[in-house]
Amino acid sequence: MSNNVPTVKLNNGVEMPMLGFGVFQVPDLSQAEQAVTDALETGYRLIDTAVAYQNEEVVGKAIKDSDIPRDQIWVTSKLWLQDYAYEEAKKAIDLSLKKLGLDYVDLYLVHQPYGKVDEAWQAMEEAQEAGKIRSIGVSNMTPKLWKKFVPDFDVMPAVNQVEFNPYFQQKELRQIMAKNGVALEAWAPLGQGNAELFHKPVITKMAKKYGKDAGQIILRFEHQEGVTVFPKSVHEARIKSNMKIFDFELNSAEMDQMRALDKGKGMHDPDAPGVEEMLSQYDVHTND
């Protein structure tokens, strides 16, 4: 990777950038394409999309039009749970590659940990062996869901992508993952713009001290915790500012102050009753 973003070595030996750009909830396709273009021009080299975001094609187009060598961009996509049955999963992986216009993706995740996860994982393991995917992982796996599925996998996930921010620091899950060298990727690293979080005196005080904004303090904390982040924005100024977190460092007392903000729960509870049923109703193939 050619820019100044640090990388993390995954448990399969592959290096992944620790800062990236996400396109969740950017349904306007021209806006999504422009945002990815801006992100790549700013220096981001990890782009996170998913089948369920319905924007793989424009992400692929922005990557192609950037003229950045393919091996310098880390592309993540995710399999939706209606495609977890083995044969459907194989087709869905190929469809993702076709929409993205790529020969391979760097990371492919089981997006929601319900249903035929074992079959999806088998198809992903085979796609990795075939060179279609460099690293495979999971998403939204709580300690309970991790214990349900992962012990039966032949290949240990390289990544678990979960909700993570100062209010929800996933302490139990991180202990489980650390035993197997599984990297944590954060969705909602800024608490989805939680105003209360951004105005916490402990954070605003650090922002003033370092000449940074609250978002940069939060992202820096997460980076120092070893978490890979990919904040989403469609605003060019914010896309640029989210990247400026590598020219300062929080001291150990400040890190402890940030850790003390943990509430131990997030906005989304994958273990809650009815979540699987609710997510299962979402059809990702309406536009295919």
mmCIF file of C-alpha atoms in Angstrom:
data_model
loop_
_atom_site.group_PDB
_atom_site.id
_atom_site.type_symbol
_atom_site.label_atom_id
_atom_site.label_comp_id
_atom_site.label_asym_id
_atom_site.label_seq_id
_atom_site.Cartn_x
_atom_site.Cartn_y
_atom_site.Cartn_z
ATOM 1 C CA MET A 1 0.000 0.000 0.000
ATOM 2 C CA SER A 2 1.568 3.246 -1.133
ATOM 3 C CA ASN A 3 0.108 5.809 1.279
ATOM 4 C CA ASN A 4 0.914 6.502 4.929
ATOM 5 C CA VAL A 5 -1.907 4.410 6.427
ATOM 6 C CA PRO A 6 -0.567 1.706 8.776
ATOM 7 C CA THR A 7 -1.530 -1.896 8.066
ATOM 8 C CA VAL A 8 -2.443 -4.835 10.265
ATOM 9 C CA LYS A 9 -1.182 -8.317 9.464
ATOM 10 C CA LEU A 10 -4.133 -10.704 9.413
ATOM 11 C CA ASN A 11 -3.919 -14.273 10.719
ATOM 12 C CA ASN A 12 -3.430 -15.536 7.153
ATOM 13 C CA GLY A 13 -0.376 -13.308 6.662
ATOM 14 C CA VAL A 14 -2.105 -10.718 4.445
ATOM 15 C CA GLU A 15 -1.623 -6.998 5.242
ATOM 16 C CA MET A 16 -4.797 -4.886 5.496
ATOM 17 C CA PRO A 17 -4.944 -1.064 5.774
ATOM 18 C CA MET A 18 -6.200 0.084 9.187
ATOM 19 C CA LEU A 19 -8.167 3.024 7.810
ATOM 20 C CA GLY A 20 -10.670 2.793 5.010
ATOM 21 C CA PHE A 21 -13.820 4.182 3.504
ATOM 22 C CA GLY A 22 -17.337 2.719 3.793
ATOM 23 C CA VAL A 23 -20.369 3.174 1.539
ATOM 24 C CA PHE A 24 -23.166 1.851 3.772
ATOM 25 C CA GLN A 25 -26.362 3.921 3.458
ATOM 26 C CA VAL A 26 -25.256 5.817 0.359
ATOM 27 C CA PRO A 27 -28.203 4.742 -1.839
ATOM 28 C CA ASP A 28 -27.682 7.517 -4.407
ATOM 29 C CA LEU A 29 -25.400 5.729 -6.847
ATOM 30 C CA SER A 30 -23.822 8.812 -8.392
ATOM 31 C CA GLN A 31 -23.137 10.154 -4.895
ATOM 32 C CA ALA A 32 -21.608 6.815 -3.853
ATOM 33 C CA GLU A 33 -19.388 6.756 -6.940
ATOM 34 C CA GLN A 34 -18.240 10.331 -6.330
ATOM 35 C CA ALA A 35 -17.548 9.599 -2.645
ATOM 36 C CA VAL A 36 -15.360 6.594 -3.512
ATOM 37 C CA THR A 37 -13.576 8.682 -6.154
ATOM 38 C CA ASP A 38 -12.924 11.422 -3.580
ATOM 39 C CA ALA A 39 -11.752 8.872 -1.027
ATOM 40 C CA LEU A 40 -9.293 7.271 -3.446
ATOM 41 C CA GLU A 41 -7.971 10.681 -4.505
ATOM 42 C CA THR A 42 -7.505 11.590 -0.830
ATOM 43 C CA GLY A 43 -5.393 8.480 -0.293
ATOM 44 C CA TYR A 44 -7.784 5.880 1.108
ATOM 45 C CA ARG A 45 -6.923 2.400 -0.114
ATOM 46 C CA LEU A 46 -9.544 0.280 1.688
ATOM 47 C CA ILE A 47 -13.077 0.452 0.280
ATOM 48 C CA ASP A 48 -15.852 -1.397 2.132
ATOM 49 C CA THR A 49 -19.078 -2.324 0.341
ATOM 50 C CA ALA A 50 -21.572 -5.216 0.429
ATOM 51 C CA VAL A 51 -24.137 -6.953 -1.737
ATOM 52 C CA ALA A 52 -26.827 -5.477 0.531
ATOM 53 C CA TYR A 53 -25.655 -1.893 -0.050
ATOM 54 C CA GLN A 54 -26.703 -2.202 -3.718
ATOM 55 C CA ASN A 55 -23.717 -0.146 -4.889
ATOM 56 C CA GLU A 56 -21.015 -2.670 -5.811
ATOM 57 C CA GLU A 57 -21.138 -1.631 -9.481
ATOM 58 C CA VAL A 58 -20.396 2.056 -8.873
ATOM 59 C CA VAL A 59 -17.722 1.170 -6.319
ATOM 60 C CA GLY A 60 -16.082 -0.973 -8.986
ATOM 61 C CA LYS A 61 -16.411 1.789 -11.556
ATOM 62 C CA ALA A 62 -14.776 4.356 -9.263
ATOM 63 C CA ILE A 63 -11.924 1.936 -8.582
ATOM 64 C CA LYS A 64 -11.443 1.264 -12.294
ATOM 65 C CA ASP A 65 -11.586 4.954 -13.225
ATOM 66 C CA SER A 66 -9.035 5.850 -10.527
ATOM 67 C CA ASP A 67 -6.193 4.186 -12.481
ATOM 68 C CA ILE A 68 -4.689 3.119 -9.141
ATOM 69 C CA PRO A 69 -3.066 -0.320 -9.539
ATOM 70 C CA ARG A 70 -5.435 -3.047 -8.356
ATOM 71 C CA ASP A 71 -2.928 -4.479 -5.885
ATOM 72 C CA GLN A 72 -2.830 -1.131 -4.069
ATOM 73 C CA ILE A 73 -6.563 -1.104 -3.241
ATOM 74 C CA TRP A 74 -8.170 -3.322 -0.605
ATOM 75 C CA VAL A 75 -11.759 -4.155 -1.550
ATOM 76 C CA THR A 76 -14.199 -5.654 0.930
ATOM 77 C CA SER A 77 -17.660 -6.979 0.122
ATOM 78 C CA LYS A 78 -20.146 -9.122 1.999
ATOM 79 C CA LEU A 79 -22.525 -12.011 1.325
ATOM 80 C CA TRP A 80 -26.181 -11.434 2.211
ATOM 81 C CA LEU A 81 -28.007 -14.084 4.234
ATOM 82 C CA GLN A 82 -30.551 -14.998 1.559
ATOM 83 C CA ASP A 83 -27.569 -16.416 -0.381
ATOM 84 C CA TYR A 84 -26.010 -18.575 2.353
ATOM 85 C CA ALA A 85 -27.047 -21.953 0.935
ATOM 86 C CA TYR A 86 -23.926 -23.445 -0.688
ATOM 87 C CA GLU A 87 -24.908 -23.190 -4.369
ATOM 88 C CA GLU A 88 -26.440 -19.717 -3.904
ATOM 89 C CA ALA A 89 -23.316 -18.541 -2.092
ATOM 90 C CA LYS A 90 -21.083 -19.671 -4.959
ATOM 91 C CA LYS A 91 -23.257 -17.754 -7.436
ATOM 92 C CA ALA A 92 -23.387 -14.674 -5.190
ATOM 93 C CA ILE A 93 -19.596 -14.519 -4.888
ATOM 94 C CA ASP A 94 -19.252 -14.621 -8.675
ATOM 95 C CA LEU A 95 -21.984 -11.990 -9.045
ATOM 96 C CA SER A 96 -20.177 -9.691 -6.607
ATOM 97 C CA LEU A 97 -16.974 -10.010 -8.625
ATOM 98 C CA LYS A 98 -18.876 -9.331 -11.840
ATOM 99 C CA LYS A 99 -20.584 -6.227 -10.429
ATOM 100 C CA LEU A 100 -17.321 -4.922 -9.000
ATOM 101 C CA GLY A 101 -15.544 -5.696 -12.279
ATOM 102 C CA LEU A 102 -12.748 -7.461 -10.393
ATOM 103 C CA ASP A 103 -10.958 -10.798 -10.608
ATOM 104 C CA TYR A 104 -10.801 -11.033 -6.823
ATOM 105 C CA VAL A 105 -11.807 -9.223 -3.631
ATOM 106 C CA ASP A 106 -9.394 -8.753 -0.755
ATOM 107 C CA LEU A 107 -11.930 -9.538 1.961
ATOM 108 C CA TYR A 108 -15.351 -11.148 1.804
ATOM 109 C CA LEU A 109 -17.569 -11.427 4.860
ATOM 110 C CA VAL A 110 -20.604 -13.337 6.050
ATOM 111 C CA HIS A 111 -22.698 -10.202 6.571
ATOM 112 C CA GLN A 112 -25.259 -11.472 9.113
ATOM 113 C CA PRO A 113 -24.572 -14.555 11.272
ATOM 114 C CA TYR A 114 -27.843 -16.462 10.899
ATOM 115 C CA GLY A 115 -29.151 -19.418 8.936
ATOM 116 C CA LYS A 116 -26.900 -21.544 6.751
ATOM 117 C CA VAL A 117 -23.665 -19.868 7.827
ATOM 118 C CA ASP A 118 -21.773 -23.184 7.576
ATOM 119 C CA GLU A 119 -22.672 -23.563 3.894
ATOM 120 C CA ALA A 120 -21.796 -19.956 3.127
ATOM 121 C CA TRP A 121 -18.457 -20.401 4.845
ATOM 122 C CA GLN A 122 -17.684 -23.555 2.868
ATOM 123 C CA ALA A 123 -18.336 -21.696 -0.403
ATOM 124 C CA MET A 124 -16.132 -18.823 0.780
ATOM 125 C CA GLU A 125 -13.313 -21.178 1.788
ATOM 126 C CA GLU A 126 -13.428 -22.702 -1.698
ATOM 127 C CA ALA A 127 -13.495 -19.269 -3.351
ATOM 128 C CA GLN A 128 -10.447 -18.315 -1.302
ATOM 129 C CA GLU A 129 -8.637 -21.456 -2.446
ATOM 130 C CA ALA A 130 -9.587 -20.599 -6.036
ATOM 131 C CA GLY A 131 -8.072 -17.110 -5.714
ATOM 132 C CA LYS A 132 -11.370 -15.239 -5.908
ATOM 133 C CA ILE A 133 -11.021 -13.974 -2.325
ATOM 134 C CA ARG A 134 -7.788 -13.209 -0.473
ATOM 135 C CA SER A 135 -9.201 -13.229 3.065
ATOM 136 C CA ILE A 136 -12.518 -14.394 4.488
ATOM 137 C CA GLY A 137 -14.268 -13.152 7.590
ATOM 138 C CA VAL A 138 -17.493 -12.599 9.475
ATOM 139 C CA SER A 139 -19.561 -9.634 10.557
ATOM 140 C CA ASN A 140 -21.903 -8.829 13.450
ATOM 141 C CA MET A 141 -20.769 -11.890 15.400
ATOM 142 C CA THR A 142 -21.302 -11.502 19.130
ATOM 143 C CA PRO A 143 -19.518 -13.830 21.586
ATOM 144 C CA LYS A 144 -22.650 -16.024 21.596
ATOM 145 C CA LEU A 145 -22.862 -16.234 17.785
ATOM 146 C CA TRP A 146 -19.094 -16.722 17.504
ATOM 147 C CA LYS A 147 -19.281 -19.761 19.796
ATOM 148 C CA LYS A 148 -22.227 -21.127 17.820
ATOM 149 C CA PHE A 149 -20.570 -21.063 14.386
ATOM 150 C CA VAL A 150 -16.811 -20.517 14.358
ATOM 151 C CA PRO A 151 -15.680 -23.715 16.142
ATOM 152 C CA ASP A 152 -17.055 -25.681 13.162
ATOM 153 C CA PHE A 153 -15.130 -23.670 10.525
ATOM 154 C CA ASP A 154 -12.066 -25.242 8.886
ATOM 155 C CA VAL A 155 -10.562 -21.789 8.251
ATOM 156 C CA MET A 156 -10.453 -19.275 11.104
ATOM 157 C CA PRO A 157 -11.982 -15.903 10.113
ATOM 158 C CA ALA A 158 -9.359 -13.234 9.428
ATOM 159 C CA VAL A 159 -11.738 -10.443 10.477
ATOM 160 C CA ASN A 160 -14.913 -9.858 12.474
ATOM 161 C CA GLN A 161 -16.587 -6.594 11.479
ATOM 162 C CA VAL A 162 -18.800 -5.336 14.301
ATOM 163 C CA GLU A 163 -20.222 -2.184 15.817
ATOM 164 C CA PHE A 164 -17.414 -0.481 17.726
ATOM 165 C CA ASN A 165 -16.948 3.017 19.133
ATOM 166 C CA PRO A 166 -16.069 4.549 22.526
ATOM 167 C CA TYR A 167 -19.569 3.774 23.839
ATOM 168 C CA PHE A 168 -19.347 0.103 22.790
ATOM 169 C CA GLN A 169 -15.844 -1.329 23.007
ATOM 170 C CA GLN A 170 -16.625 -5.061 22.617
ATOM 171 C CA LYS A 171 -14.366 -6.164 25.476
ATOM 172 C CA GLU A 172 -15.558 -9.774 25.778
ATOM 173 C CA LEU A 173 -15.565 -10.300 22.024
ATOM 174 C CA ARG A 174 -12.058 -8.877 21.631
ATOM 175 C CA GLN A 175 -10.714 -11.369 24.162
ATOM 176 C CA ILE A 176 -12.222 -14.274 22.190
ATOM 177 C CA MET A 177 -10.881 -12.929 18.894
ATOM 178 C CA ALA A 178 -7.399 -12.208 20.257
ATOM 179 C CA LYS A 179 -6.887 -15.913 21.005
ATOM 180 C CA ASN A 180 -7.084 -16.626 17.267
ATOM 181 C CA GLY A 181 -5.460 -13.449 15.958
ATOM 182 C CA VAL A 182 -8.740 -12.241 14.440
ATOM 183 C CA ALA A 183 -8.718 -8.544 13.509
ATOM 184 C CA LEU A 184 -11.606 -6.315 14.544
ATOM 185 C CA GLU A 185 -13.090 -3.922 12.013
ATOM 186 C CA ALA A 186 -15.453 -1.241 13.290
ATOM 187 C CA TRP A 187 -18.689 -0.238 11.697
ATOM 188 C CA ALA A 188 -20.167 2.956 13.172
ATOM 189 C CA PRO A 189 -16.706 3.964 14.486
ATOM 190 C CA LEU A 190 -18.072 7.450 15.137
ATOM 191 C CA GLY A 191 -21.270 6.146 16.753
ATOM 192 C CA GLN A 192 -23.136 7.123 13.564
ATOM 193 C CA GLY A 193 -22.483 10.771 14.355
ATOM 194 C CA ASN A 194 -23.775 10.535 17.942
ATOM 195 C CA ALA A 195 -23.909 14.184 19.073
ATOM 196 C CA GLU A 196 -23.649 13.262 22.748
ATOM 197 C CA LEU A 197 -20.421 11.352 22.106
ATOM 198 C CA PHE A 198 -18.948 14.195 20.025
ATOM 199 C CA HIS A 199 -19.605 16.696 22.827
ATOM 200 C CA LYS A 200 -18.175 14.632 25.680
ATOM 201 C CA PRO A 201 -15.900 17.009 27.639
ATOM 202 C CA VAL A 202 -13.131 14.411 27.755
ATOM 203 C CA ILE A 203 -13.139 14.286 23.936
ATOM 204 C CA THR A 204 -13.538 18.036 23.296
ATOM 205 C CA LYS A 205 -10.691 18.732 25.720
ATOM 206 C CA MET A 206 -8.358 16.376 23.814
ATOM 207 C CA ALA A 207 -9.503 17.869 20.514
ATOM 208 C CA LYS A 208 -8.519 21.320 21.723
ATOM 209 C CA LYS A 209 -5.158 20.080 23.049
ATOM 210 C CA TYR A 210 -4.180 18.370 19.775
ATOM 211 C CA GLY A 211 -5.788 20.840 17.367
ATOM 212 C CA LYS A 212 -8.124 18.140 16.073
ATOM 213 C CA ASP A 213 -11.884 17.656 15.873
ATOM 214 C CA ALA A 214 -13.862 15.220 18.018
ATOM 215 C CA GLY A 215 -14.149 12.694 15.186
ATOM 216 C CA GLN A 216 -10.381 12.591 14.741
ATOM 217 C CA ILE A 217 -9.880 11.997 18.476
ATOM 218 C CA ILE A 218 -12.359 9.092 18.389
ATOM 219 C CA LEU A 219 -10.770 7.527 15.290
ATOM 220 C CA ARG A 220 -7.282 7.943 16.779
ATOM 221 C CA PHE A 221 -8.371 6.177 19.968
ATOM 222 C CA GLU A 222 -9.772 3.279 17.942
ATOM 223 C CA HIS A 223 -6.628 3.076 15.833
ATOM 224 C CA GLN A 224 -4.448 2.891 18.950
ATOM 225 C CA GLU A 225 -6.714 0.101 20.228
ATOM 226 C CA GLY A 226 -5.747 -1.902 17.132
ATOM 227 C CA VAL A 227 -9.129 -1.533 15.442
ATOM 228 C CA THR A 228 -9.515 -1.003 11.683
ATOM 229 C CA VAL A 229 -11.972 1.821 10.940
ATOM 230 C CA PHE A 230 -13.731 2.982 7.789
ATOM 231 C CA PRO A 231 -15.823 6.054 8.567
ATOM 232 C CA LYS A 232 -18.450 6.876 5.966
ATOM 233 C CA SER A 233 -19.032 10.350 4.576
ATOM 234 C CA VAL A 234 -20.200 11.857 1.315
ATOM 235 C CA HIS A 235 -18.627 15.237 2.165
ATOM 236 C CA GLU A 236 -15.171 15.743 0.689
ATOM 237 C CA ALA A 237 -13.942 17.857 3.619
ATOM 238 C CA ARG A 238 -14.962 15.160 6.107
ATOM 239 C CA ILE A 239 -13.468 12.417 3.935
ATOM 240 C CA LYS A 240 -10.165 14.315 4.113
ATOM 241 C CA SER A 241 -10.296 15.146 7.826
ATOM 242 C CA ASN A 242 -11.080 11.539 8.824
ATOM 243 C CA MET A 243 -7.718 10.564 7.386
ATOM 244 C CA LYS A 244 -5.692 13.034 9.432
ATOM 245 C CA ILE A 245 -5.237 10.846 12.487
ATOM 246 C CA PHE A 246 -1.655 9.652 12.089
ATOM 247 C CA ASP A 247 0.216 12.832 13.066
ATOM 248 C CA PHE A 248 -0.548 12.713 16.801
ATOM 249 C CA GLU A 249 -0.862 10.141 19.574
ATOM 250 C CA LEU A 250 -3.031 9.902 22.697
ATOM 251 C CA ASN A 251 -1.064 9.192 25.867
ATOM 252 C CA SER A 252 -1.850 6.275 28.170
ATOM 253 C CA ALA A 253 -3.911 8.400 30.579
ATOM 254 C CA GLU A 254 -5.993 9.719 27.673
ATOM 255 C CA MET A 255 -6.478 6.192 26.331
ATOM 256 C CA ASP A 256 -7.763 5.152 29.773
ATOM 257 C CA GLN A 257 -10.161 8.125 29.790
ATOM 258 C CA MET A 258 -11.518 7.008 26.418
ATOM 259 C CA ARG A 259 -11.825 3.392 27.593
ATOM 260 C CA ALA A 260 -13.874 4.637 30.563
ATOM 261 C CA LEU A 261 -16.603 5.845 28.151
ATOM 262 C CA ASP A 262 -17.574 2.236 27.379
ATOM 263 C CA LYS A 263 -21.242 1.484 28.075
ATOM 264 C CA GLY A 264 -20.935 -2.171 27.110
ATOM 265 C CA LYS A 265 -23.769 -2.141 24.592
ATOM 266 C CA GLY A 266 -24.457 -0.678 21.190
ATOM 267 C CA MET A 267 -27.310 0.443 18.949
ATOM 268 C CA HIS A 268 -27.649 -2.977 17.316
ATOM 269 C CA ASP A 269 -27.934 -6.265 19.214
ATOM 270 C CA PRO A 270 -27.444 -9.246 16.875
ATOM 271 C CA ASP A 271 -28.569 -11.573 19.700
ATOM 272 C CA ALA A 272 -31.950 -9.869 20.159
ATOM 273 C CA PRO A 273 -35.135 -11.810 19.335
ATOM 274 C CA GLY A 274 -36.553 -11.067 15.888
ATOM 275 C CA VAL A 275 -33.359 -9.651 14.343
ATOM 276 C CA GLU A 276 -32.809 -12.682 12.101
ATOM 277 C CA GLU A 277 -36.435 -12.588 10.906
ATOM 278 C CA MET A 278 -36.280 -8.854 10.223
ATOM 279 C CA LEU A 279 -33.045 -9.082 8.225
ATOM 280 C CA SER A 280 -34.230 -12.156 6.308
ATOM 281 C CA GLN A 281 -37.001 -10.108 4.709
ATOM 282 C CA TYR A 282 -34.525 -7.905 2.843
ATOM 283 C CA ASP A 283 -34.185 -9.050 -0.764
ATOM 284 C CA VAL A 284 -30.870 -8.068 -2.370
ATOM 285 C CA HIS A 285 -31.773 -9.385 -5.814
ATOM 286 C CA THR A 286 -34.650 -7.089 -6.703
ATOM 287 C CA ASN A 287 -32.423 -5.109 -9.092
ATOM 288 C CA ASP A 288 -30.437 -8.007 -10.621
#
